[in-house]
mmCIF file of C-alpha atoms in Angstrom:
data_model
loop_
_atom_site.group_PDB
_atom_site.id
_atom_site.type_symbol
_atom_site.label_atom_id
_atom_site.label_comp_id
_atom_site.label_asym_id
_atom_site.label_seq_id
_atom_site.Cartn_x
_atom_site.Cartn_y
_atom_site.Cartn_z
ATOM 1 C CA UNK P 1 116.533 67.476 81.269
ATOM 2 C CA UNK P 2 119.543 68.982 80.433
ATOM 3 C CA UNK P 3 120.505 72.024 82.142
ATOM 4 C CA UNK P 4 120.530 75.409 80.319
ATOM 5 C CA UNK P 5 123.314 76.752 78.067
ATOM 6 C CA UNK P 6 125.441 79.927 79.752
ATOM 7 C CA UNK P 7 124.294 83.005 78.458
ATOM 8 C CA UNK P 8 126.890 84.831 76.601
ATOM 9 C CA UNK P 9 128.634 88.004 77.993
ATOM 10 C CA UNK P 10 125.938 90.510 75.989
ATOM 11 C CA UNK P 11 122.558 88.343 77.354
ATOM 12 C CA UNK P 12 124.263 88.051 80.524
ATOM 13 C CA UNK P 13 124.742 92.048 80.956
ATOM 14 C CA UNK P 14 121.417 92.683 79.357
ATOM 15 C CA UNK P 15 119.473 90.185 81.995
ATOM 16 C CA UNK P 16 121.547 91.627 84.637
ATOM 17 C CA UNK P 17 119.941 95.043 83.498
ATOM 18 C CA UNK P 18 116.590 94.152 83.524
ATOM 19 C CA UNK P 19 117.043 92.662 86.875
ATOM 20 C CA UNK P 20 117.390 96.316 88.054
ATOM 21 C CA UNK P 21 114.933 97.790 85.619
ATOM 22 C CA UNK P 22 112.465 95.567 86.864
ATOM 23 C CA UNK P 23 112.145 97.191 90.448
ATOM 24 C CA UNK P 24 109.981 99.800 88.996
ATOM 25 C CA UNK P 25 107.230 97.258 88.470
ATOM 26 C CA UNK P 26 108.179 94.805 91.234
ATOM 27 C CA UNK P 27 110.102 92.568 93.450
ATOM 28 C CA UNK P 28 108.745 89.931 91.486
ATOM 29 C CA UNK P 29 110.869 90.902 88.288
ATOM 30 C CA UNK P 30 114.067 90.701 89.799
ATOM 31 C CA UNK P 31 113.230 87.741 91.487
ATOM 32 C CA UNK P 32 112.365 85.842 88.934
ATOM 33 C CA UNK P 33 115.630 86.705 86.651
ATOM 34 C CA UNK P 34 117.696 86.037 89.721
ATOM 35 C CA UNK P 35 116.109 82.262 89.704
ATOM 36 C CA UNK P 36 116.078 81.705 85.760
ATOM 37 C CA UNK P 37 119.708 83.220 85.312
ATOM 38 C CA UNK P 38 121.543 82.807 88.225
ATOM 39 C CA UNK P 39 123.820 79.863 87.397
ATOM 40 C CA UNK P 40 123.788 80.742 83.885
ATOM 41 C CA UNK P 41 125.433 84.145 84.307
ATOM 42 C CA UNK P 42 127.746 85.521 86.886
ATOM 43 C CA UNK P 43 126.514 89.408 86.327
ATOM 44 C CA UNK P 44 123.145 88.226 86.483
ATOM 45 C CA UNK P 45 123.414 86.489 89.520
ATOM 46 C CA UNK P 46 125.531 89.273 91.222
ATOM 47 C CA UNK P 47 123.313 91.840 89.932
ATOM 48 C CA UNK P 48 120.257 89.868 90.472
ATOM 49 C CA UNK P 49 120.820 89.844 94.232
ATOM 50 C CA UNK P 50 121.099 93.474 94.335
ATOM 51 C CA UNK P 51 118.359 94.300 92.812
ATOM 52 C CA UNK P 52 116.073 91.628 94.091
ATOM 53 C CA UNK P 53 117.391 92.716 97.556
ATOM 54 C CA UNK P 54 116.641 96.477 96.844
ATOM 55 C CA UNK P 55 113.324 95.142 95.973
ATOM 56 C CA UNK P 56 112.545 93.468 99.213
ATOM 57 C CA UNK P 57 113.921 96.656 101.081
ATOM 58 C CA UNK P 58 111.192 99.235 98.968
ATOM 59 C CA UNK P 59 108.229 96.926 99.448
ATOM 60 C CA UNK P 60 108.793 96.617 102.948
ATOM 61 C CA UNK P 61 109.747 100.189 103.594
ATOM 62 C CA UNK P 62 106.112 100.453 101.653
ATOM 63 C CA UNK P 63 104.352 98.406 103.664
ATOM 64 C CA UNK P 64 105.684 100.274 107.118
ATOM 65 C CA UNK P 65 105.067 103.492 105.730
ATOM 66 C CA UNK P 66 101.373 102.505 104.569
ATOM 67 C CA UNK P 67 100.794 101.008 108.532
ATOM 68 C CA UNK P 68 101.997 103.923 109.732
ATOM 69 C CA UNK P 69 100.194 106.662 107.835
ATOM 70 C CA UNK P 70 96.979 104.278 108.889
ATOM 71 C CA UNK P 71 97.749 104.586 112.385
ATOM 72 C CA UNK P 72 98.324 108.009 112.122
ATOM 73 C CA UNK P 73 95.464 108.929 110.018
ATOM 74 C CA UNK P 74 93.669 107.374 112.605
ATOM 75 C CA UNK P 75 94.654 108.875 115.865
ATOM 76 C CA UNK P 76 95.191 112.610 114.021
ATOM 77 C CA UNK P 77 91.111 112.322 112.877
ATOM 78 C CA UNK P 78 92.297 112.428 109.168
ATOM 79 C CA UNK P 79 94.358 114.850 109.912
ATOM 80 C CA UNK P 80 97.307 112.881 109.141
ATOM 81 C CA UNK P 81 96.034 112.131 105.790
ATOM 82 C CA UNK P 82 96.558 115.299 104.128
ATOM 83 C CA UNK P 83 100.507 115.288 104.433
ATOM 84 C CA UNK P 84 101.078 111.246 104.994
ATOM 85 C CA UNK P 85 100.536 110.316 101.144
ATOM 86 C CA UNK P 86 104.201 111.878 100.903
ATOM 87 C CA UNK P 87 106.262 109.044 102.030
ATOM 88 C CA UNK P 88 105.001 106.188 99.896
ATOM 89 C CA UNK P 89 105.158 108.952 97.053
ATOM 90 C CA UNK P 90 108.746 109.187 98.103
ATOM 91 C CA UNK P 91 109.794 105.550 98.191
ATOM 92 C CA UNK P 92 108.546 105.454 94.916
ATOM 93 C CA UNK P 93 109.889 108.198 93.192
ATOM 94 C CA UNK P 94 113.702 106.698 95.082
ATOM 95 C CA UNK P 95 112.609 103.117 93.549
ATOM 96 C CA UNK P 96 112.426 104.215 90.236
ATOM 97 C CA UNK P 97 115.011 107.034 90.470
ATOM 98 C CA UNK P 98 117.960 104.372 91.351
ATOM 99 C CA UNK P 99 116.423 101.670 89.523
ATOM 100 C CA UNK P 100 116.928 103.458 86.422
ATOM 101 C CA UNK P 101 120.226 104.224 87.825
ATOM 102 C CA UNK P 102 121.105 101.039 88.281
ATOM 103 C CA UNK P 103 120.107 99.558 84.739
ATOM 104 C CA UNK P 104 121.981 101.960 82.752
ATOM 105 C CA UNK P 105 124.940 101.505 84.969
ATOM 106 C CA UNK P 106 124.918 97.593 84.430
ATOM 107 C CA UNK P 107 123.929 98.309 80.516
ATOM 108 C CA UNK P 108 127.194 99.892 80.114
ATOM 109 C CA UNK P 109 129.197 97.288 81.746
ATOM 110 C CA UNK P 110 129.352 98.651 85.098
ATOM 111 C CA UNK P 111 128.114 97.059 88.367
ATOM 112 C CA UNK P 112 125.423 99.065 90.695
ATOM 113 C CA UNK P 113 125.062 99.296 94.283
ATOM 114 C CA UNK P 114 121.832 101.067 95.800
ATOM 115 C CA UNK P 115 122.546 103.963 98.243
ATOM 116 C CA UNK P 116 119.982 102.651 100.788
ATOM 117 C CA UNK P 117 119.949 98.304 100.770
ATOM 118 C CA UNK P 118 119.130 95.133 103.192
ATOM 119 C CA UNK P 119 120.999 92.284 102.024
ATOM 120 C CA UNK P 120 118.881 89.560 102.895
ATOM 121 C CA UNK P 121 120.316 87.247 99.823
ATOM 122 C CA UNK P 122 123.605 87.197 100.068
#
């Protein structure tokens, strides 16, 4: 098979976009745009890794958060639960907040970096 054709400078900023826009519904999104149009697009692939990074850092800021509000919960007797549904609330509202951020900056030919980040792809 023939590899795929280099996405022009508009497809290449608008993929790049999405890749940051697509944190609000998951890792996943950026992820997959980061494999499909990495070597056809050098904003994509640059803005790919950030957001797919980003990604990876707000699920597993999630996923600490959620064991820690359990363990909590459980040694407070509930207790714990009536103030603990904060921080995932939180993390989400941040997710979409700079994800949205992030988008429009990379829609109007800018480049974004998130305020909080892991770069596990480099």
């Amino acid at each position: 098979p023939q590899p795929a054709a280099p996405l022009t400078e508009a497809e290449d900023k608008q993929w790049a976009s999405f890749a940051h826009f697509g944190n609000i519904l998951s890792f996943i999104v950026p992820l997959i745009i980061w494999l499909i149009f990495k070597d056809r697009g050098p904003k994509s692939n640059v803005e790919g890794k950030e957001g797919l990074n980003f990604g990876i850092t707000a699920a597993i800021a999630f996923v600490a958060i959620t064991i820690l509000n359990t363990i909590l919960t459980a040694v407070t007797f509930g207790f714990w639960a009536l103030i603990g549904w904060i921080f995932p609330l939180a993390i989400w509202v941040f997710v979409i907040i700079w994800s949205i951020q992030g988008g429009m900056k990379v829609n109007n030919g800018g480049s974004y970096r998130y305020p909080v980040n892991i770069r596990f792809i480099k």
